[in-house]
mmCIF file with all atom_site columns, C-alpha atoms in Angstrom:
data_model
loop_
_atom_site.group_PDB
_atom_site.id
_atom_site.type_symbol
_atom_site.label_atom_id
_atom_site.label_alt_id
_atom_site.label_comp_id
_atom_site.label_asym_id
_atom_site.label_entity_id
_atom_site.label_seq_id
_atom_site.pdbx_PDB_ins_code
_atom_site.Cartn_x
_atom_site.Cartn_y
_atom_site.Cartn_z
_atom_site.occupancy
_atom_site.B_iso_or_equiv
_atom_site.pdbx_formal_charge
_atom_site.auth_seq_id
_atom_site.auth_comp_id
_atom_site.auth_asym_id
_atom_site.auth_atom_id
_atom_site.pdbx_PDB_model_num
ATOM 1   C CA . MET A 1 1   ? 10.912 -54.714 6.806   1.00 0.00 ? 21  MET A CA 1
ATOM 2   C CA . ASP A 1 2   ? 9.420  -54.048 3.359   1.00 0.00 ? 22  ASP A CA 1
ATOM 3   C CA . ASP A 1 3   ? 8.419  -50.534 4.464   1.00 0.00 ? 23  ASP A CA 1
ATOM 4   C CA . CYS A 1 4   ? 12.045 -49.684 5.196   1.00 0.00 ? 24  CYS A CA 1
ATOM 5   C CA . LEU A 1 5   ? 13.250 -51.013 1.839   1.00 0.00 ? 25  LEU A CA 1
ATOM 6   C CA . ASP A 1 6   ? 10.454 -49.194 -0.010  1.00 0.00 ? 26  ASP A CA 1
ATOM 7   C CA . GLU A 1 7   ? 11.313 -45.951 1.742   1.00 0.00 ? 27  GLU A CA 1
ATOM 8   C CA . ILE A 1 8   ? 14.991 -46.312 0.883   1.00 0.00 ? 28  ILE A CA 1
ATOM 9   C CA . ALA A 1 9   ? 14.104 -46.971 -2.757  1.00 0.00 ? 29  ALA A CA 1
ATOM 10  C CA . ASN A 1 10  ? 11.690 -44.019 -2.880  1.00 0.00 ? 30  ASN A CA 1
ATOM 11  C CA . SER A 1 11  ? 13.876 -41.490 -1.044  1.00 0.00 ? 31  SER A CA 1
ATOM 12  C CA . ARG A 1 12  ? 16.841 -41.467 -3.368  1.00 0.00 ? 32  ARG A CA 1
ATOM 13  C CA . VAL A 1 13  ? 17.995 -37.865 -3.529  1.00 0.00 ? 33  VAL A CA 1
ATOM 14  C CA . VAL A 1 14  ? 21.355 -38.373 -5.194  1.00 0.00 ? 34  VAL A CA 1
ATOM 15  C CA . ASP A 1 15  ? 22.456 -39.541 -8.580  1.00 0.00 ? 35  ASP A CA 1
ATOM 16  C CA . ALA A 1 16  ? 24.575 -42.654 -8.479  1.00 0.00 ? 36  ALA A CA 1
ATOM 17  C CA . CYS A 1 17  ? 26.541 -44.699 -10.949 1.00 0.00 ? 37  CYS A CA 1
ATOM 18  C CA . VAL A 1 18  ? 27.507 -48.279 -10.226 1.00 0.00 ? 38  VAL A CA 1
ATOM 19  C CA . TYR A 1 19  ? 30.437 -49.943 -11.957 1.00 0.00 ? 39  TYR A CA 1
ATOM 20  C CA . GLU A 1 20  ? 31.183 -53.640 -11.585 1.00 0.00 ? 40  GLU A CA 1
ATOM 21  C CA . GLU A 1 21  ? 34.857 -53.078 -12.407 1.00 0.00 ? 41  GLU A CA 1
ATOM 22  C CA . VAL A 1 22  ? 36.760 -50.068 -11.111 1.00 0.00 ? 42  VAL A CA 1
ATOM 23  C CA . THR A 1 23  ? 38.483 -49.846 -14.499 1.00 0.00 ? 43  THR A CA 1
ATOM 24  C CA . ASP A 1 24  ? 35.077 -49.054 -16.069 1.00 0.00 ? 44  ASP A CA 1
ATOM 25  C CA . PHE A 1 25  ? 34.777 -45.815 -14.093 1.00 0.00 ? 45  PHE A CA 1
ATOM 26  C CA . ASN A 1 26  ? 35.071 -42.911 -16.514 1.00 0.00 ? 46  ASN A CA 1
ATOM 27  C CA . PHE A 1 27  ? 34.527 -39.902 -14.239 1.00 0.00 ? 47  PHE A CA 1
ATOM 28  C CA . PHE A 1 28  ? 31.095 -39.158 -15.569 1.00 0.00 ? 48  PHE A CA 1
ATOM 29  C CA . SER A 1 29  ? 32.520 -38.225 -18.975 1.00 0.00 ? 49  SER A CA 1
ATOM 30  C CA . ASP A 1 30  ? 29.195 -39.205 -20.515 1.00 0.00 ? 50  ASP A CA 1
ATOM 31  C CA . GLN A 1 31  ? 27.353 -36.843 -18.139 1.00 0.00 ? 51  GLN A CA 1
ATOM 32  C CA . ASN A 1 32  ? 27.636 -33.156 -17.338 1.00 0.00 ? 52  ASN A CA 1
ATOM 33  C CA . VAL A 1 33  ? 28.428 -33.440 -13.623 1.00 0.00 ? 53  VAL A CA 1
ATOM 34  C CA . ASP A 1 34  ? 30.264 -30.767 -11.648 1.00 0.00 ? 54  ASP A CA 1
ATOM 35  C CA . LEU A 1 35  ? 32.418 -32.873 -9.330  1.00 0.00 ? 55  LEU A CA 1
ATOM 36  C CA . ARG A 1 36  ? 33.169 -29.815 -7.168  1.00 0.00 ? 56  ARG A CA 1
ATOM 37  C CA . LYS A 1 37  ? 29.514 -29.871 -6.057  1.00 0.00 ? 57  LYS A CA 1
ATOM 38  C CA . SER A 1 38  ? 29.436 -33.622 -5.560  1.00 0.00 ? 58  SER A CA 1
ATOM 39  C CA . ILE A 1 39  ? 30.852 -36.190 -3.197  1.00 0.00 ? 59  ILE A CA 1
ATOM 40  C CA . THR A 1 40  ? 32.482 -39.083 -4.995  1.00 0.00 ? 60  THR A CA 1
ATOM 41  C CA . ILE A 1 41  ? 32.559 -42.426 -3.208  1.00 0.00 ? 61  ILE A CA 1
ATOM 42  C CA . LEU A 1 42  ? 34.556 -45.489 -4.186  1.00 0.00 ? 62  LEU A CA 1
ATOM 43  C CA . SER A 1 43  ? 33.558 -48.731 -2.465  1.00 0.00 ? 63  SER A CA 1
ATOM 44  C CA . LEU A 1 44  ? 35.624 -51.889 -2.897  1.00 0.00 ? 64  LEU A CA 1
ATOM 45  C CA . ASN A 1 45  ? 35.764 -55.312 -1.309  1.00 0.00 ? 65  ASN A CA 1
ATOM 46  C CA . ILE A 1 46  ? 39.531 -55.408 -0.854  1.00 0.00 ? 66  ILE A CA 1
ATOM 47  C CA . ARG A 1 47  ? 39.671 -58.942 0.586   1.00 0.00 ? 67  ARG A CA 1
ATOM 48  C CA . SER A 1 48  ? 42.688 -58.241 2.809   1.00 0.00 ? 68  SER A CA 1
ATOM 49  C CA . TYR A 1 49  ? 43.965 -54.695 3.131   1.00 0.00 ? 69  TYR A CA 1
ATOM 50  C CA . ASN A 1 50  ? 47.535 -55.744 3.883   1.00 0.00 ? 70  ASN A CA 1
ATOM 51  C CA . LYS A 1 51  ? 47.704 -58.060 0.874   1.00 0.00 ? 71  LYS A CA 1
ATOM 52  C CA . ASN A 1 52  ? 46.050 -55.712 -1.645  1.00 0.00 ? 72  ASN A CA 1
ATOM 53  C CA . VAL A 1 53  ? 46.855 -52.149 -0.542  1.00 0.00 ? 73  VAL A CA 1
ATOM 54  C CA . ASP A 1 54  ? 49.583 -51.771 -3.197  1.00 0.00 ? 74  ASP A CA 1
ATOM 55  C CA . GLU A 1 55  ? 47.157 -52.769 -5.961  1.00 0.00 ? 75  GLU A CA 1
ATOM 56  C CA . LEU A 1 56  ? 44.620 -50.283 -4.553  1.00 0.00 ? 76  LEU A CA 1
ATOM 57  C CA . MET A 1 57  ? 47.210 -47.496 -4.761  1.00 0.00 ? 77  MET A CA 1
ATOM 58  C CA . ILE A 1 58  ? 47.949 -48.413 -8.380  1.00 0.00 ? 78  ILE A CA 1
ATOM 59  C CA . ILE A 1 59  ? 44.233 -48.294 -9.233  1.00 0.00 ? 79  ILE A CA 1
ATOM 60  C CA . LEU A 1 60  ? 43.810 -44.913 -7.520  1.00 0.00 ? 80  LEU A CA 1
ATOM 61  C CA . SER A 1 61  ? 46.870 -43.495 -9.296  1.00 0.00 ? 81  SER A CA 1
ATOM 62  C CA . ARG A 1 62  ? 45.191 -44.130 -12.677 1.00 0.00 ? 82  ARG A CA 1
ATOM 63  C CA . TYR A 1 63  ? 42.641 -41.390 -12.042 1.00 0.00 ? 83  TYR A CA 1
ATOM 64  C CA . SER A 1 64  ? 43.165 -37.649 -12.115 1.00 0.00 ? 84  SER A CA 1
ATOM 65  C CA . HIS A 1 65  ? 40.199 -37.248 -9.767  1.00 0.00 ? 85  HIS A CA 1
ATOM 66  C CA . LYS A 1 66  ? 40.733 -37.835 -6.055  1.00 0.00 ? 86  LYS A CA 1
ATOM 67  C CA . PHE A 1 67  ? 37.731 -39.612 -4.524  1.00 0.00 ? 87  PHE A CA 1
ATOM 68  C CA . ASP A 1 68  ? 36.203 -37.819 -1.531  1.00 0.00 ? 88  ASP A CA 1
ATOM 69  C CA . VAL A 1 69  ? 35.439 -41.090 0.252   1.00 0.00 ? 89  VAL A CA 1
ATOM 70  C CA . ILE A 1 70  ? 36.962 -44.545 -0.166  1.00 0.00 ? 90  ILE A CA 1
ATOM 71  C CA . VAL A 1 71  ? 35.221 -47.457 1.570   1.00 0.00 ? 91  VAL A CA 1
ATOM 72  C CA . LEU A 1 72  ? 37.006 -50.791 1.855   1.00 0.00 ? 92  LEU A CA 1
ATOM 73  C CA . THR A 1 73  ? 35.289 -53.925 3.122   1.00 0.00 ? 93  THR A CA 1
ATOM 74  C CA . GLU A 1 74  ? 36.517 -57.374 4.080   1.00 0.00 ? 94  GLU A CA 1
ATOM 75  C CA . THR A 1 75  ? 39.735 -55.757 5.281   1.00 0.00 ? 95  THR A CA 1
ATOM 76  C CA . TRP A 1 76  ? 40.918 -58.709 7.402   1.00 0.00 ? 96  TRP A CA 1
ATOM 77  C CA . LEU A 1 77  ? 42.695 -56.470 9.907   1.00 0.00 ? 97  LEU A CA 1
ATOM 78  C CA . ASP A 1 78  ? 43.623 -57.539 13.404  1.00 0.00 ? 98  ASP A CA 1
ATOM 79  C CA . GLU A 1 79  ? 45.422 -55.899 16.320  1.00 0.00 ? 99  GLU A CA 1
ATOM 80  C CA . ASN A 1 80  ? 48.789 -56.840 14.772  1.00 0.00 ? 100 ASN A CA 1
ATOM 81  C CA . SER A 1 81  ? 48.044 -55.196 11.411  1.00 0.00 ? 101 SER A CA 1
ATOM 82  C CA . ALA A 1 82  ? 50.204 -52.371 10.156  1.00 0.00 ? 102 ALA A CA 1
ATOM 83  C CA . HIS A 1 83  ? 49.057 -48.790 10.616  1.00 0.00 ? 103 HIS A CA 1
ATOM 84  C CA . VAL A 1 84  ? 46.362 -47.872 8.068   1.00 0.00 ? 104 VAL A CA 1
ATOM 85  C CA . SER A 1 85  ? 46.768 -44.479 6.396   1.00 0.00 ? 105 SER A CA 1
ATOM 86  C CA . MET A 1 86  ? 46.517 -42.666 3.078   1.00 0.00 ? 106 MET A CA 1
ATOM 87  C CA . ASP A 1 87  ? 47.912 -39.221 2.256   1.00 0.00 ? 107 ASP A CA 1
ATOM 88  C CA . GLY A 1 88  ? 45.209 -36.558 2.166   1.00 0.00 ? 108 GLY A CA 1
ATOM 89  C CA . TYR A 1 89  ? 42.632 -38.651 4.021   1.00 0.00 ? 109 TYR A CA 1
ATOM 90  C CA . VAL A 1 90  ? 41.303 -39.071 7.532   1.00 0.00 ? 110 VAL A CA 1
ATOM 91  C CA . VAL A 1 91  ? 40.927 -42.803 8.233   1.00 0.00 ? 111 VAL A CA 1
ATOM 92  C CA . PHE A 1 92  ? 38.319 -44.676 10.256  1.00 0.00 ? 112 PHE A CA 1
ATOM 93  C CA . VAL A 1 93  ? 38.834 -48.381 11.000  1.00 0.00 ? 113 VAL A CA 1
ATOM 94  C CA . ASN A 1 94  ? 36.355 -50.641 12.771  1.00 0.00 ? 114 ASN A CA 1
ATOM 95  C CA . LYS A 1 95  ? 37.371 -51.912 16.193  1.00 0.00 ? 115 LYS A CA 1
ATOM 96  C CA . LEU A 1 96  ? 34.482 -54.366 16.663  1.00 0.00 ? 116 LEU A CA 1
ATOM 97  C CA . SER A 1 97  ? 35.100 -57.481 14.561  1.00 0.00 ? 117 SER A CA 1
ATOM 98  C CA . LYS A 1 98  ? 32.737 -60.398 14.021  1.00 0.00 ? 118 LYS A CA 1
ATOM 99  C CA . ASN A 1 99  ? 35.467 -62.702 12.685  1.00 0.00 ? 119 ASN A CA 1
ATOM 100 C CA . GLN A 1 100 ? 38.903 -62.600 11.063  1.00 0.00 ? 120 GLN A CA 1
ATOM 101 C CA . ASN A 1 101 ? 37.474 -62.028 7.574   1.00 0.00 ? 121 ASN A CA 1
ATOM 102 C CA . ASP A 1 102 ? 35.320 -58.964 8.152   1.00 0.00 ? 122 ASP A CA 1
ATOM 103 C CA . GLY A 1 103 ? 36.288 -55.341 8.574   1.00 0.00 ? 123 GLY A CA 1
ATOM 104 C CA . VAL A 1 104 ? 35.576 -51.878 7.235   1.00 0.00 ? 124 VAL A CA 1
ATOM 105 C CA . ILE A 1 105 ? 37.946 -48.994 6.544   1.00 0.00 ? 125 ILE A CA 1
ATOM 106 C CA . VAL A 1 106 ? 36.641 -45.568 5.504   1.00 0.00 ? 126 VAL A CA 1
ATOM 107 C CA . PHE A 1 107 ? 38.989 -42.916 4.121   1.00 0.00 ? 127 PHE A CA 1
ATOM 108 C CA . VAL A 1 108 ? 37.510 -39.391 3.941   1.00 0.00 ? 128 VAL A CA 1
ATOM 109 C CA . SER A 1 109 ? 39.230 -36.433 2.299   1.00 0.00 ? 129 SER A CA 1
ATOM 110 C CA . GLU A 1 110 ? 40.823 -34.239 4.930   1.00 0.00 ? 130 GLU A CA 1
ATOM 111 C CA . CYS A 1 111 ? 39.165 -31.269 3.164   1.00 0.00 ? 131 CYS A CA 1
ATOM 112 C CA . LEU A 1 112 ? 35.757 -32.382 4.478   1.00 0.00 ? 132 LEU A CA 1
ATOM 113 C CA . ASP A 1 113 ? 34.268 -31.782 7.930   1.00 0.00 ? 133 ASP A CA 1
ATOM 114 C CA . VAL A 1 114 ? 33.761 -35.322 9.234   1.00 0.00 ? 134 VAL A CA 1
ATOM 115 C CA . SER A 1 115 ? 33.116 -37.417 12.329  1.00 0.00 ? 135 SER A CA 1
ATOM 116 C CA . SER A 1 116 ? 32.561 -41.145 12.725  1.00 0.00 ? 136 SER A CA 1
ATOM 117 C CA . LYS A 1 117 ? 31.082 -43.817 14.958  1.00 0.00 ? 137 LYS A CA 1
ATOM 118 C CA . GLU A 1 118 ? 30.871 -47.602 14.836  1.00 0.00 ? 138 GLU A CA 1
ATOM 119 C CA . VAL A 1 119 ? 27.317 -48.907 14.579  1.00 0.00 ? 139 VAL A CA 1
ATOM 120 C CA . LYS A 1 120 ? 26.174 -52.310 15.820  1.00 0.00 ? 140 LYS A CA 1
ATOM 121 C CA . LEU A 1 121 ? 23.821 -54.143 13.451  1.00 0.00 ? 141 LEU A CA 1
ATOM 122 C CA . HIS A 1 122 ? 23.138 -57.880 13.628  1.00 0.00 ? 142 HIS A CA 1
ATOM 123 C CA . GLY A 1 123 ? 25.866 -59.862 11.886  1.00 0.00 ? 143 GLY A CA 1
ATOM 124 C CA . ALA A 1 124 ? 27.484 -56.793 10.325  1.00 0.00 ? 144 ALA A CA 1
ATOM 125 C CA . THR A 1 125 ? 30.490 -54.566 10.771  1.00 0.00 ? 145 THR A CA 1
ATOM 126 C CA . CYS A 1 126 ? 29.511 -50.917 10.260  1.00 0.00 ? 146 CYS A CA 1
ATOM 127 C CA . ILE A 1 127 ? 31.055 -47.463 10.377  1.00 0.00 ? 147 ILE A CA 1
ATOM 128 C CA . LYS A 1 128 ? 28.842 -44.364 10.172  1.00 0.00 ? 148 LYS A CA 1
ATOM 129 C CA . VAL A 1 129 ? 30.566 -41.254 8.885   1.00 0.00 ? 149 VAL A CA 1
ATOM 130 C CA . ASP A 1 130 ? 28.881 -37.847 9.181   1.00 0.00 ? 150 ASP A CA 1
ATOM 131 C CA . ILE A 1 131 ? 30.015 -35.425 6.471   1.00 0.00 ? 151 ILE A CA 1
ATOM 132 C CA . THR A 1 132 ? 28.980 -31.770 6.530   1.00 0.00 ? 152 THR A CA 1
ATOM 133 C CA . PHE A 1 133 ? 28.817 -30.725 2.901   1.00 0.00 ? 153 PHE A CA 1
ATOM 134 C CA . GLY A 1 134 ? 27.056 -28.016 0.903   1.00 0.00 ? 154 GLY A CA 1
ATOM 135 C CA . GLY A 1 135 ? 25.118 -26.734 3.904   1.00 0.00 ? 155 GLY A CA 1
ATOM 136 C CA . GLY A 1 136 ? 23.737 -30.173 4.712   1.00 0.00 ? 156 GLY A CA 1
ATOM 137 C CA . LEU A 1 137 ? 24.652 -33.379 6.457   1.00 0.00 ? 157 LEU A CA 1
ATOM 138 C CA . LEU A 1 138 ? 25.432 -36.629 4.649   1.00 0.00 ? 158 LEU A CA 1
ATOM 139 C CA . LEU A 1 139 ? 25.379 -39.716 6.850   1.00 0.00 ? 159 LEU A CA 1
ATOM 140 C CA . LEU A 1 140 ? 27.330 -42.485 5.150   1.00 0.00 ? 160 LEU A CA 1
ATOM 141 C CA . LEU A 1 141 ? 26.793 -45.946 6.614   1.00 0.00 ? 161 LEU A CA 1
ATOM 142 C CA . SER A 1 142 ? 29.483 -48.350 5.394   1.00 0.00 ? 162 SER A CA 1
ATOM 143 C CA . VAL A 1 143 ? 28.568 -51.983 6.002   1.00 0.00 ? 163 VAL A CA 1
ATOM 144 C CA . TYR A 1 144 ? 30.197 -55.370 5.638   1.00 0.00 ? 164 TYR A CA 1
ATOM 145 C CA . ARG A 1 145 ? 27.866 -58.313 6.243   1.00 0.00 ? 165 ARG A CA 1
ATOM 146 C CA . SER A 1 146 ? 29.018 -61.856 5.688   1.00 0.00 ? 166 SER A CA 1
ATOM 147 C CA . PRO A 1 147 ? 26.571 -63.810 3.505   1.00 0.00 ? 167 PRO A CA 1
ATOM 148 C CA . SER A 1 148 ? 26.535 -66.521 6.175   1.00 0.00 ? 168 SER A CA 1
ATOM 149 C CA . ASN A 1 149 ? 24.836 -64.198 8.692   1.00 0.00 ? 169 ASN A CA 1
ATOM 150 C CA . ASP A 1 150 ? 21.044 -63.991 8.988   1.00 0.00 ? 170 ASP A CA 1
ATOM 151 C CA . LEU A 1 151 ? 19.807 -61.452 6.414   1.00 0.00 ? 171 LEU A CA 1
ATOM 152 C CA . GLU A 1 152 ? 16.366 -60.981 7.983   1.00 0.00 ? 172 GLU A CA 1
ATOM 153 C CA . LEU A 1 153 ? 17.805 -60.116 11.412  1.00 0.00 ? 173 LEU A CA 1
ATOM 154 C CA . PHE A 1 154 ? 20.226 -57.697 9.759   1.00 0.00 ? 174 PHE A CA 1
ATOM 155 C CA . ILE A 1 155 ? 17.418 -55.984 7.809   1.00 0.00 ? 175 ILE A CA 1
ATOM 156 C CA . ASP A 1 156 ? 15.323 -55.723 11.001  1.00 0.00 ? 176 ASP A CA 1
ATOM 157 C CA . ASP A 1 157 ? 18.242 -54.055 12.803  1.00 0.00 ? 177 ASP A CA 1
ATOM 158 C CA . LEU A 1 158 ? 18.907 -51.754 9.847   1.00 0.00 ? 178 LEU A CA 1
ATOM 159 C CA . GLU A 1 159 ? 15.242 -50.754 9.698   1.00 0.00 ? 179 GLU A CA 1
ATOM 160 C CA . SER A 1 160 ? 15.211 -49.918 13.426  1.00 0.00 ? 180 SER A CA 1
ATOM 161 C CA . TYR A 1 161 ? 18.439 -47.971 13.094  1.00 0.00 ? 181 TYR A CA 1
ATOM 162 C CA . LEU A 1 162 ? 17.189 -45.899 10.153  1.00 0.00 ? 182 LEU A CA 1
ATOM 163 C CA . ASP A 1 163 ? 13.759 -45.336 11.745  1.00 0.00 ? 183 ASP A CA 1
ATOM 164 C CA . GLY A 1 164 ? 15.495 -43.750 14.731  1.00 0.00 ? 184 GLY A CA 1
ATOM 165 C CA . ARG A 1 165 ? 17.312 -41.266 12.513  1.00 0.00 ? 185 ARG A CA 1
ATOM 166 C CA . ARG A 1 166 ? 14.586 -39.924 10.246  1.00 0.00 ? 186 ARG A CA 1
ATOM 167 C CA . GLY A 1 167 ? 15.037 -36.278 9.349   1.00 0.00 ? 187 GLY A CA 1
ATOM 168 C CA . VAL A 1 168 ? 18.610 -36.076 10.678  1.00 0.00 ? 188 VAL A CA 1
ATOM 169 C CA . GLY A 1 169 ? 20.278 -35.746 7.265   1.00 0.00 ? 189 GLY A CA 1
ATOM 170 C CA . SER A 1 170 ? 20.645 -37.538 3.962   1.00 0.00 ? 190 SER A CA 1
ATOM 171 C CA . TYR A 1 171 ? 21.661 -41.186 4.271   1.00 0.00 ? 191 TYR A CA 1
ATOM 172 C CA . CYS A 1 172 ? 23.892 -43.130 1.930   1.00 0.00 ? 192 CYS A CA 1
ATOM 173 C CA . LEU A 1 173 ? 24.279 -46.878 2.523   1.00 0.00 ? 193 LEU A CA 1
ATOM 174 C CA . VAL A 1 174 ? 27.418 -48.532 1.140   1.00 0.00 ? 194 VAL A CA 1
#
């Protein structure tokens, strides 16, 4: 298990910025980053898509930059939920739910070449999105894991999953 975590820590090939509050995001104004050569990813725990989608749209409207990928966790969707969509994006929604409070939605810009697949990891809801970009392949694994589920079993599953995909492309775990 430690080998997998060490390898993830040592194989970072992308620059990343983490913001605790979405309002703190300043589009790399303090850095010289060409966003046309980058993939921007916004990840939020929405804690009920249906309840908070309007607030999400307000937050997104504050920015002149359109994120390439938007990952939402703890979506709380069920078979009776309204249709999930966003203009300009292809949407992927998990079908395999652990309980009523989990869920993952991934929106990917329709300008990107993309495919997706649900991944089974112990105690987690996961969607893997393959994005062909800049002559390479980015594999984005979006995960929601309830804190009540066994962390060690999840890490073991994640390690096995990643071990089986070495050399396939660049991985990003969200």
